[in-house]
Amino acid sequence: MSIYKIAEVYLEVKGQVNAHYWNKFKIKDVSVRADCLIEIFSKPNKTVYELEEYILYKNMTKCYRNCGEVMATNDDWSIVQVMPPSNIENIYSFILQGFYAHAVKRHMIQVHSSMIEFKNKGITFIGPSGIGKTTMAELWARYNDAKIINGDMNYIQETPEAFLGWGTPWHGSSPYCENTSVPLKAMIVLKQSPENSIRELTGFEKVTAVSNNVFYPRWLENGMELCLETLDHLLSRIPVYELSCRPDEEAVKLTEETIFGSSSVSD
């Protein structure tokens, strides 16, 4: 049994979690009351259908399938049971569902993005897979000594003081995964272009660009409503820019000058 603190959510996991990067989120105090208990069953001598009947009998009220795997939960998502997975890697999406069920109630939304910390502020780079989110984060690390918090998936939380960007154990094909948070300064929508240019988005363009990169917890009864409320507040307070660029030093300099008013990149 292990307990992990991801953002402000505590997960107790009973079963095999092999990925070494999860150790960054593991806490030593096993007496902490977890928000969600996730039980990963070892492989028993039962058929899939017998197991479905078993876990649903144990006060589980919902059943989900993903990539051939099966998960059951109770009404408030305080218990998640995962039947023996055919591939251990498939369980991480179920753990993510359990986490998000609690995170969205804490005014967090999941954004497909890379995120860096620079001058004690967070910048997210958003866009579809392959657009260059991780590459842009690496350019900031190379030229501005920025810290890469996550290369693929971040949670943004509304708090009374600021919007916080949180790193998570989920990071796609990117190797970057840090257990930290940073006040969000700006969001950058990436577009590939032979020339570097940047402009601030407003209105419908801004809403569309960001909302298309938010993952919505549609499996929760009020998940969409909670998520859209946080997203609306985020878009009203955090500037969003469209950066059309080449993956080079000039793009970093242009973006920094736009966001911070000056550049640390040497000419």
PDB file of C-alpha atoms in Angstrom:
ATOM      1  CA  MET A   1       0.000   0.000   0.000  1.00  0.00           C
ATOM      2  CA  SER A   2       1.288   3.472  -0.922  1.00  0.00           C
ATOM      3  CA  ILE A   3      -0.118   6.976  -0.526  1.00  0.00           C
ATOM      4  CA  TYR A   4       0.469   9.642  -3.125  1.00  0.00           C
ATOM      5  CA  LYS A   5      -0.239  13.358  -2.940  1.00  0.00           C
ATOM      6  CA  ILE A   6      -0.942  14.780  -6.374  1.00  0.00           C
ATOM      7  CA  ALA A   7      -1.752  18.494  -6.282  1.00  0.00           C
ATOM      8  CA  GLU A   8      -4.081  18.584  -3.263  1.00  0.00           C
ATOM      9  CA  VAL A   9      -5.561  15.102  -3.682  1.00  0.00           C
ATOM     10  CA  TYR A  10      -4.431  12.067  -1.660  1.00  0.00           C
ATOM     11  CA  LEU A  11      -4.604   8.663  -3.338  1.00  0.00           C
ATOM     12  CA  GLU A  12      -4.078   5.389  -1.494  1.00  0.00           C
ATOM     13  CA  VAL A  13      -3.051   2.696  -3.955  1.00  0.00           C
ATOM     14  CA  LYS A  14      -3.157  -0.990  -3.064  1.00  0.00           C
ATOM     15  CA  GLY A  15      -1.463  -2.925  -5.804  1.00  0.00           C
ATOM     16  CA  GLN A  16       1.383  -2.633  -8.237  1.00  0.00           C
ATOM     17  CA  VAL A  17       2.462   0.810  -9.473  1.00  0.00           C
ATOM     18  CA  ASN A  18       5.771   0.289 -11.225  1.00  0.00           C
ATOM     19  CA  ALA A  19       6.552   3.651 -12.778  1.00  0.00           C
ATOM     20  CA  HIS A  20       9.530   5.128 -10.916  1.00  0.00           C
ATOM     21  CA  TYR A  21       8.397   8.722 -11.475  1.00  0.00           C
ATOM     22  CA  TRP A  22       5.437   8.101  -9.159  1.00  0.00           C
ATOM     23  CA  ASN A  23       7.940   8.034  -6.297  1.00  0.00           C
ATOM     24  CA  LYS A  24       8.154  11.831  -6.592  1.00  0.00           C
ATOM     25  CA  PHE A  25       4.530  12.009  -5.449  1.00  0.00           C
ATOM     26  CA  LYS A  26       4.718   9.337  -2.752  1.00  0.00           C
ATOM     27  CA  ILE A  27       4.455  10.454   0.879  1.00  0.00           C
ATOM     28  CA  LYS A  28       5.866   8.684   3.918  1.00  0.00           C
ATOM     29  CA  ASP A  29       2.955   9.276   6.280  1.00  0.00           C
ATOM     30  CA  VAL A  30       0.703   6.283   5.586  1.00  0.00           C
ATOM     31  CA  SER A  31      -1.700   7.390   8.336  1.00  0.00           C
ATOM     32  CA  VAL A  32      -3.036  10.185   6.109  1.00  0.00           C
ATOM     33  CA  ARG A  33      -6.708   9.769   5.257  1.00  0.00           C
ATOM     34  CA  ALA A  34      -6.866   9.386   1.492  1.00  0.00           C
ATOM     35  CA  ASP A  35      -9.516  10.997  -0.676  1.00  0.00           C
ATOM     36  CA  CYS A  36      -9.618   7.911  -2.863  1.00  0.00           C
ATOM     37  CA  LEU A  37      -8.655   4.275  -2.237  1.00  0.00           C
ATOM     38  CA  ILE A  38      -7.594   2.515  -5.435  1.00  0.00           C
ATOM     39  CA  GLU A  39      -7.419  -1.278  -5.237  1.00  0.00           C
ATOM     40  CA  ILE A  40      -5.680  -3.063  -8.099  1.00  0.00           C
ATOM     41  CA  PHE A  41      -6.562  -6.733  -7.955  1.00  0.00           C
ATOM     42  CA  SER A  42      -3.935  -9.349  -8.643  1.00  0.00           C
ATOM     43  CA  LYS A  43      -4.870 -12.003 -11.170  1.00  0.00           C
ATOM     44  CA  PRO A  44      -7.247 -14.546  -9.568  1.00  0.00           C
ATOM     45  CA  ASN A  45      -8.745 -17.706 -10.956  1.00  0.00           C
ATOM     46  CA  LYS A  46     -11.969 -16.014 -12.012  1.00  0.00           C
ATOM     47  CA  THR A  47     -13.429 -14.994 -15.318  1.00  0.00           C
ATOM     48  CA  VAL A  48     -13.922 -11.325 -16.185  1.00  0.00           C
ATOM     49  CA  TYR A  49     -17.682 -11.680 -15.779  1.00  0.00           C
ATOM     50  CA  GLU A  50     -17.382 -13.329 -12.357  1.00  0.00           C
ATOM     51  CA  LEU A  51     -15.117 -10.491 -11.254  1.00  0.00           C
ATOM     52  CA  GLU A  52     -17.542  -7.865 -12.528  1.00  0.00           C
ATOM     53  CA  GLU A  53     -20.287  -9.434 -10.441  1.00  0.00           C
ATOM     54  CA  TYR A  54     -17.967  -9.604  -7.429  1.00  0.00           C
ATOM     55  CA  ILE A  55     -16.830  -6.005  -7.380  1.00  0.00           C
ATOM     56  CA  LEU A  56     -20.274  -4.654  -8.151  1.00  0.00           C
ATOM     57  CA  TYR A  57     -21.624  -6.672  -5.262  1.00  0.00           C
ATOM     58  CA  LYS A  58     -19.198  -4.912  -2.910  1.00  0.00           C
ATOM     59  CA  ASN A  59     -21.205  -1.657  -2.895  1.00  0.00           C
ATOM     60  CA  MET A  60     -19.724  -0.529  -6.174  1.00  0.00           C
ATOM     61  CA  THR A  61     -22.311   1.383  -8.177  1.00  0.00           C
ATOM     62  CA  LYS A  62     -20.557   2.193 -11.457  1.00  0.00           C
ATOM     63  CA  CYS A  63     -18.496   0.118 -13.841  1.00  0.00           C
ATOM     64  CA  TYR A  64     -16.157   1.405 -16.571  1.00  0.00           C
ATOM     65  CA  ARG A  65     -14.229  -0.260 -19.373  1.00  0.00           C
ATOM     66  CA  ASN A  66     -11.105   1.079 -21.041  1.00  0.00           C
ATOM     67  CA  CYS A  67      -8.836  -0.788 -23.470  1.00  0.00           C
ATOM     68  CA  GLY A  68     -10.375  -4.060 -22.330  1.00  0.00           C
ATOM     69  CA  GLU A  69      -9.768  -3.333 -18.639  1.00  0.00           C
ATOM     70  CA  VAL A  70     -12.553  -2.976 -16.076  1.00  0.00           C
ATOM     71  CA  MET A  71     -12.923  -0.585 -13.149  1.00  0.00           C
ATOM     72  CA  ALA A  72     -15.704  -0.128 -10.609  1.00  0.00           C
ATOM     73  CA  THR A  73     -16.354   2.772  -8.232  1.00  0.00           C
ATOM     74  CA  ASN A  74     -18.757   3.777  -5.509  1.00  0.00           C
ATOM     75  CA  ASP A  75     -20.946   6.878  -5.751  1.00  0.00           C
ATOM     76  CA  ASP A  76     -18.494   9.419  -4.329  1.00  0.00           C
ATOM     77  CA  TRP A  77     -15.347   7.927  -5.881  1.00  0.00           C
ATOM     78  CA  SER A  78     -13.804   7.278  -2.479  1.00  0.00           C
ATOM     79  CA  ILE A  79     -13.202   3.669  -3.588  1.00  0.00           C
ATOM     80  CA  VAL A  80     -11.974   2.542  -7.005  1.00  0.00           C
ATOM     81  CA  GLN A  81     -11.441  -1.122  -7.793  1.00  0.00           C
ATOM     82  CA  VAL A  82      -9.506  -2.206 -10.867  1.00  0.00           C
ATOM     83  CA  MET A  83      -9.793  -5.770 -12.060  1.00  0.00           C
ATOM     84  CA  PRO A  84      -6.538  -7.587 -12.906  1.00  0.00           C
ATOM     85  CA  PRO A  85      -5.138  -5.651 -15.871  1.00  0.00           C
ATOM     86  CA  SER A  86      -3.829  -7.420 -18.934  1.00  0.00           C
ATOM     87  CA  ASN A  87      -1.204  -4.656 -19.143  1.00  0.00           C
ATOM     88  CA  ILE A  88      -0.127  -2.851 -15.976  1.00  0.00           C
ATOM     89  CA  GLU A  89       0.314   0.383 -17.963  1.00  0.00           C
ATOM     90  CA  ASN A  90      -3.445   0.501 -18.601  1.00  0.00           C
ATOM     91  CA  ILE A  91      -4.236   1.129 -14.930  1.00  0.00           C
ATOM     92  CA  TYR A  92      -2.803   4.642 -14.950  1.00  0.00           C
ATOM     93  CA  SER A  93      -5.771   5.998 -16.910  1.00  0.00           C
ATOM     94  CA  PHE A  94      -8.107   4.553 -14.251  1.00  0.00           C
ATOM     95  CA  ILE A  95      -6.026   6.129 -11.485  1.00  0.00           C
ATOM     96  CA  LEU A  96      -6.268   9.403 -13.402  1.00  0.00           C
ATOM     97  CA  GLN A  97     -10.068   9.139 -13.433  1.00  0.00           C
ATOM     98  CA  GLY A  98     -10.119   8.588  -9.693  1.00  0.00           C
ATOM     99  CA  PHE A  99      -7.835  11.558  -9.175  1.00  0.00           C
ATOM    100  CA  TYR A 100      -9.777  13.891 -11.472  1.00  0.00           C
ATOM    101  CA  ALA A 101     -13.070  12.991  -9.768  1.00  0.00           C
ATOM    102  CA  HIS A 102     -11.689  14.699  -6.651  1.00  0.00           C
ATOM    103  CA  ALA A 103      -9.503  17.335  -8.319  1.00  0.00           C
ATOM    104  CA  VAL A 104     -12.377  18.935 -10.243  1.00  0.00           C
ATOM    105  CA  LYS A 105     -14.195  19.511  -6.941  1.00  0.00           C
ATOM    106  CA  ARG A 106     -11.132  21.491  -5.846  1.00  0.00           C
ATOM    107  CA  HIS A 107     -11.483  23.782  -8.881  1.00  0.00           C
ATOM    108  CA  MET A 108      -8.843  22.028 -10.982  1.00  0.00           C
ATOM    109  CA  ILE A 109      -8.972  21.348 -14.707  1.00  0.00           C
ATOM    110  CA  GLN A 110      -6.731  19.096 -16.769  1.00  0.00           C
ATOM    111  CA  VAL A 111      -4.964  20.809 -19.670  1.00  0.00           C
ATOM    112  CA  HIS A 112      -3.043  19.056 -22.443  1.00  0.00           C
ATOM    113  CA  SER A 113       0.086  21.156 -22.147  1.00  0.00           C
ATOM    114  CA  SER A 114       3.717  21.430 -21.230  1.00  0.00           C
ATOM    115  CA  MET A 115       4.541  23.788 -18.374  1.00  0.00           C
ATOM    116  CA  ILE A 116       7.638  25.631 -17.245  1.00  0.00           C
ATOM    117  CA  GLU A 117       8.555  27.716 -14.223  1.00  0.00           C
ATOM    118  CA  PHE A 118      10.400  30.946 -15.019  1.00  0.00           C
ATOM    119  CA  LYS A 119      10.936  33.900 -12.662  1.00  0.00           C
ATOM    120  CA  ASN A 120       8.702  32.082 -10.145  1.00  0.00           C
ATOM    121  CA  LYS A 121       5.821  32.137 -12.627  1.00  0.00           C
ATOM    122  CA  GLY A 122       4.251  29.406 -14.720  1.00  0.00           C
ATOM    123  CA  ILE A 123       3.822  29.364 -18.490  1.00  0.00           C
ATOM    124  CA  THR A 124       1.910  26.620 -20.273  1.00  0.00           C
ATOM    125  CA  PHE A 125       2.332  25.711 -23.932  1.00  0.00           C
ATOM    126  CA  ILE A 126      -0.815  24.163 -25.331  1.00  0.00           C
ATOM    127  CA  GLY A 127      -1.768  22.487 -28.567  1.00  0.00           C
ATOM    128  CA  PRO A 128      -2.323  19.069 -30.143  1.00  0.00           C
ATOM    129  CA  SER A 129       0.171  16.229 -29.936  1.00  0.00           C
ATOM    130  CA  GLY A 130       3.190  16.824 -32.156  1.00  0.00           C
ATOM    131  CA  ILE A 131       2.878  20.617 -32.267  1.00  0.00           C
ATOM    132  CA  GLY A 132       6.066  21.100 -30.230  1.00  0.00           C
ATOM    133  CA  LYS A 133       4.954  21.645 -26.618  1.00  0.00           C
ATOM    134  CA  THR A 134       7.840  19.716 -25.087  1.00  0.00           C
ATOM    135  CA  THR A 135      10.276  21.186 -27.596  1.00  0.00           C
ATOM    136  CA  MET A 136       9.283  24.727 -26.626  1.00  0.00           C
ATOM    137  CA  ALA A 137       9.656  23.912 -22.932  1.00  0.00           C
ATOM    138  CA  GLU A 138      13.137  22.513 -23.663  1.00  0.00           C
ATOM    139  CA  LEU A 139      14.076  25.687 -25.534  1.00  0.00           C
ATOM    140  CA  TRP A 140      13.125  27.759 -22.488  1.00  0.00           C
ATOM    141  CA  ALA A 141      15.205  25.457 -20.303  1.00  0.00           C
ATOM    142  CA  ARG A 142      18.167  25.783 -22.669  1.00  0.00           C
ATOM    143  CA  TYR A 143      18.126  29.536 -23.242  1.00  0.00           C
ATOM    144  CA  ASN A 144      16.460  30.865 -20.073  1.00  0.00           C
ATOM    145  CA  ASP A 145      17.303  28.165 -17.525  1.00  0.00           C
ATOM    146  CA  ALA A 146      13.595  27.592 -16.952  1.00  0.00           C
ATOM    147  CA  LYS A 147      12.423  24.543 -15.006  1.00  0.00           C
ATOM    148  CA  ILE A 148      10.259  22.081 -16.922  1.00  0.00           C
ATOM    149  CA  ILE A 149       7.444  20.929 -14.655  1.00  0.00           C
ATOM    150  CA  ASN A 150       5.628  18.611 -17.068  1.00  0.00           C
ATOM    151  CA  GLY A 151       5.820  17.935 -20.766  1.00  0.00           C
ATOM    152  CA  ASP A 152       2.285  16.803 -21.541  1.00  0.00           C
ATOM    153  CA  MET A 153      -0.371  17.094 -18.812  1.00  0.00           C
ATOM    154  CA  ASN A 154      -0.900  19.700 -16.134  1.00  0.00           C
ATOM    155  CA  TYR A 155      -3.672  20.666 -13.765  1.00  0.00           C
ATOM    156  CA  ILE A 156      -4.624  24.302 -13.299  1.00  0.00           C
ATOM    157  CA  GLN A 157      -6.339  25.182 -10.032  1.00  0.00           C
ATOM    158  CA  GLU A 158      -8.291  28.286  -9.152  1.00  0.00           C
ATOM    159  CA  THR A 159      -7.430  29.628  -5.706  1.00  0.00           C
ATOM    160  CA  PRO A 160      -8.380  32.935  -4.033  1.00  0.00           C
ATOM    161  CA  GLU A 161      -4.863  34.288  -4.638  1.00  0.00           C
ATOM    162  CA  ALA A 162      -3.970  32.964  -8.091  1.00  0.00           C
ATOM    163  CA  PHE A 163      -4.324  30.187 -10.623  1.00  0.00           C
ATOM    164  CA  LEU A 164      -1.800  27.468  -9.797  1.00  0.00           C
ATOM    165  CA  GLY A 165      -0.268  25.137 -12.342  1.00  0.00           C
ATOM    166  CA  TRP A 166       0.385  21.673 -10.873  1.00  0.00           C
ATOM    167  CA  GLY A 167       2.675  18.983 -12.196  1.00  0.00           C
ATOM    168  CA  THR A 168       1.346  15.410 -12.226  1.00  0.00           C
ATOM    169  CA  PRO A 169       2.737  11.874 -12.662  1.00  0.00           C
ATOM    170  CA  TRP A 170       1.011  11.677 -16.063  1.00  0.00           C
ATOM    171  CA  HIS A 171       3.311  13.066 -18.750  1.00  0.00           C
ATOM    172  CA  GLY A 172       2.658  11.146 -21.978  1.00  0.00           C
ATOM    173  CA  SER A 173       5.767  10.467 -24.044  1.00  0.00           C
ATOM    174  CA  SER A 174       7.595  13.398 -22.441  1.00  0.00           C
ATOM    175  CA  PRO A 175      10.247  12.556 -19.808  1.00  0.00           C
ATOM    176  CA  TYR A 176       9.452  15.612 -17.674  1.00  0.00           C
ATOM    177  CA  CYS A 177       7.462  15.147 -14.498  1.00  0.00           C
ATOM    178  CA  GLU A 178       7.927  17.259 -11.354  1.00  0.00           C
ATOM    179  CA  ASN A 179       5.905  17.364  -8.140  1.00  0.00           C
ATOM    180  CA  THR A 180       5.504  21.111  -7.725  1.00  0.00           C
ATOM    181  CA  SER A 181       3.178  24.037  -8.385  1.00  0.00           C
ATOM    182  CA  VAL A 182       3.652  27.581  -9.654  1.00  0.00           C
ATOM    183  CA  PRO A 183       1.384  30.639 -10.056  1.00  0.00           C
ATOM    184  CA  LEU A 184       0.297  30.778 -13.688  1.00  0.00           C
ATOM    185  CA  LYS A 185       1.405  33.860 -15.666  1.00  0.00           C
ATOM    186  CA  ALA A 186       0.242  33.093 -19.210  1.00  0.00           C
ATOM    187  CA  MET A 187      -0.895  30.398 -21.608  1.00  0.00           C
ATOM    188  CA  ILE A 188       0.692  30.056 -25.046  1.00  0.00           C
ATOM    189  CA  VAL A 189      -1.128  28.389 -27.943  1.00  0.00           C
ATOM    190  CA  LEU A 190       1.495  26.999 -30.317  1.00  0.00           C
ATOM    191  CA  LYS A 191       1.352  27.033 -34.092  1.00  0.00           C
ATOM    192  CA  GLN A 192       4.134  25.993 -36.436  1.00  0.00           C
ATOM    193  CA  SER A 193       5.270  28.698 -38.861  1.00  0.00           C
ATOM    194  CA  PRO A 194       8.367  29.645 -40.897  1.00  0.00           C
ATOM    195  CA  GLU A 195       8.285  33.062 -39.179  1.00  0.00           C
ATOM    196  CA  ASN A 196       8.021  33.992 -35.495  1.00  0.00           C
ATOM    197  CA  SER A 197       5.078  36.128 -34.389  1.00  0.00           C
ATOM    198  CA  ILE A 198       2.893  36.416 -31.307  1.00  0.00           C
ATOM    199  CA  ARG A 199      -0.483  37.977 -30.576  1.00  0.00           C
ATOM    200  CA  GLU A 200      -2.897  37.980 -27.664  1.00  0.00           C
ATOM    201  CA  LEU A 201      -6.139  36.103 -28.189  1.00  0.00           C
ATOM    202  CA  THR A 202      -9.502  37.455 -27.112  1.00  0.00           C
ATOM    203  CA  GLY A 203     -13.145  36.494 -27.298  1.00  0.00           C
ATOM    204  CA  PHE A 204     -14.182  33.356 -29.146  1.00  0.00           C
ATOM    205  CA  GLU A 205     -10.653  32.642 -30.401  1.00  0.00           C
ATOM    206  CA  LYS A 206      -9.351  32.550 -26.836  1.00  0.00           C
ATOM    207  CA  VAL A 207     -12.155  30.326 -25.585  1.00  0.00           C
ATOM    208  CA  THR A 208     -11.834  27.888 -28.485  1.00  0.00           C
ATOM    209  CA  ALA A 209      -8.032  27.642 -28.346  1.00  0.00           C
ATOM    210  CA  VAL A 210      -7.952  26.741 -24.656  1.00  0.00           C
ATOM    211  CA  SER A 211     -11.158  24.726 -24.311  1.00  0.00           C
ATOM    212  CA  ASN A 212     -10.072  22.387 -27.138  1.00  0.00           C
ATOM    213  CA  ASN A 213      -7.103  21.377 -24.986  1.00  0.00           C
ATOM    214  CA  VAL A 214      -9.030  20.770 -21.768  1.00  0.00           C
ATOM    215  CA  PHE A 215      -9.970  17.207 -20.814  1.00  0.00           C
ATOM    216  CA  TYR A 216     -13.493  17.147 -19.407  1.00  0.00           C
ATOM    217  CA  PRO A 217     -14.587  14.613 -16.737  1.00  0.00           C
ATOM    218  CA  ARG A 218     -17.764  13.618 -18.563  1.00  0.00           C
ATOM    219  CA  TRP A 219     -18.124  10.468 -16.460  1.00  0.00           C
ATOM    220  CA  LEU A 220     -19.027  12.591 -13.408  1.00  0.00           C
ATOM    221  CA  GLU A 221     -22.587  13.762 -12.951  1.00  0.00           C
ATOM    222  CA  ASN A 222     -21.572  17.404 -12.424  1.00  0.00           C
ATOM    223  CA  GLY A 223     -18.053  17.154 -13.843  1.00  0.00           C
ATOM    224  CA  MET A 224     -18.681  19.284 -16.935  1.00  0.00           C
ATOM    225  CA  GLU A 225     -20.388  22.011 -14.930  1.00  0.00           C
ATOM    226  CA  LEU A 226     -17.530  22.237 -12.407  1.00  0.00           C
ATOM    227  CA  CYS A 227     -14.898  22.156 -15.120  1.00  0.00           C
ATOM    228  CA  LEU A 228     -16.533  24.852 -17.258  1.00  0.00           C
ATOM    229  CA  GLU A 229     -16.955  27.137 -14.255  1.00  0.00           C
ATOM    230  CA  THR A 230     -13.223  26.952 -13.478  1.00  0.00           C
ATOM    231  CA  LEU A 231     -12.350  27.366 -17.149  1.00  0.00           C
ATOM    232  CA  ASP A 232     -14.518  30.485 -17.416  1.00  0.00           C
ATOM    233  CA  HIS A 233     -12.747  32.073 -14.451  1.00  0.00           C
ATOM    234  CA  LEU A 234      -9.346  31.077 -15.863  1.00  0.00           C
ATOM    235  CA  LEU A 235     -10.021  32.717 -19.229  1.00  0.00           C
ATOM    236  CA  SER A 236     -11.187  35.926 -17.572  1.00  0.00           C
ATOM    237  CA  ARG A 237      -7.976  36.315 -15.547  1.00  0.00           C
ATOM    238  CA  ILE A 238      -5.061  34.721 -17.419  1.00  0.00           C
ATOM    239  CA  PRO A 239      -3.825  36.077 -20.781  1.00  0.00           C
ATOM    240  CA  VAL A 240      -3.646  33.667 -23.706  1.00  0.00           C
ATOM    241  CA  TYR A 241      -1.292  34.243 -26.633  1.00  0.00           C
ATOM    242  CA  GLU A 242      -0.962  32.551 -29.997  1.00  0.00           C
ATOM    243  CA  LEU A 243       2.688  31.932 -30.850  1.00  0.00           C
ATOM    244  CA  SER A 244       3.358  31.095 -34.488  1.00  0.00           C
ATOM    245  CA  CYS A 245       6.970  30.098 -34.548  1.00  0.00           C
ATOM    246  CA  ARG A 246       9.995  28.140 -35.511  1.00  0.00           C
ATOM    247  CA  PRO A 247      11.548  26.062 -32.695  1.00  0.00           C
ATOM    248  CA  ASP A 248      14.412  28.449 -32.046  1.00  0.00           C
ATOM    249  CA  GLU A 249      15.941  30.938 -29.628  1.00  0.00           C
ATOM    250  CA  GLU A 250      14.200  33.895 -31.243  1.00  0.00           C
ATOM    251  CA  ALA A 251      10.788  32.415 -30.413  1.00  0.00           C
ATOM    252  CA  VAL A 252      11.774  32.212 -26.735  1.00  0.00           C
ATOM    253  CA  LYS A 253      12.985  35.819 -26.733  1.00  0.00           C
ATOM    254  CA  LEU A 254       9.858  37.114 -28.467  1.00  0.00           C
ATOM    255  CA  THR A 255       7.571  35.308 -26.029  1.00  0.00           C
ATOM    256  CA  GLU A 256       9.460  36.474 -22.948  1.00  0.00           C
ATOM    257  CA  GLU A 257       9.446  40.088 -24.124  1.00  0.00           C
ATOM    258  CA  THR A 258       5.691  39.891 -24.693  1.00  0.00           C
ATOM    259  CA  ILE A 259       4.872  38.343 -21.335  1.00  0.00           C
ATOM    260  CA  PHE A 260       7.449  39.980 -19.058  1.00  0.00           C
ATOM    261  CA  GLY A 261       8.319  43.180 -20.936  1.00  0.00           C
ATOM    262  CA  SER A 262      11.978  42.250 -21.426  1.00  0.00           C
ATOM    263  CA  SER A 263      14.141  39.310 -22.430  1.00  0.00           C
ATOM    264  CA  SER A 264      16.892  37.368 -20.647  1.00  0.00           C
ATOM    265  CA  VAL A 265      18.069  35.812 -23.905  1.00  0.00           C
ATOM    266  CA  SER A 266      21.370  37.235 -25.108  1.00  0.00           C
ATOM    267  CA  ASP A 267      21.494  38.745 -28.581  1.00  0.00           C
TER     268      ASP A 267
END
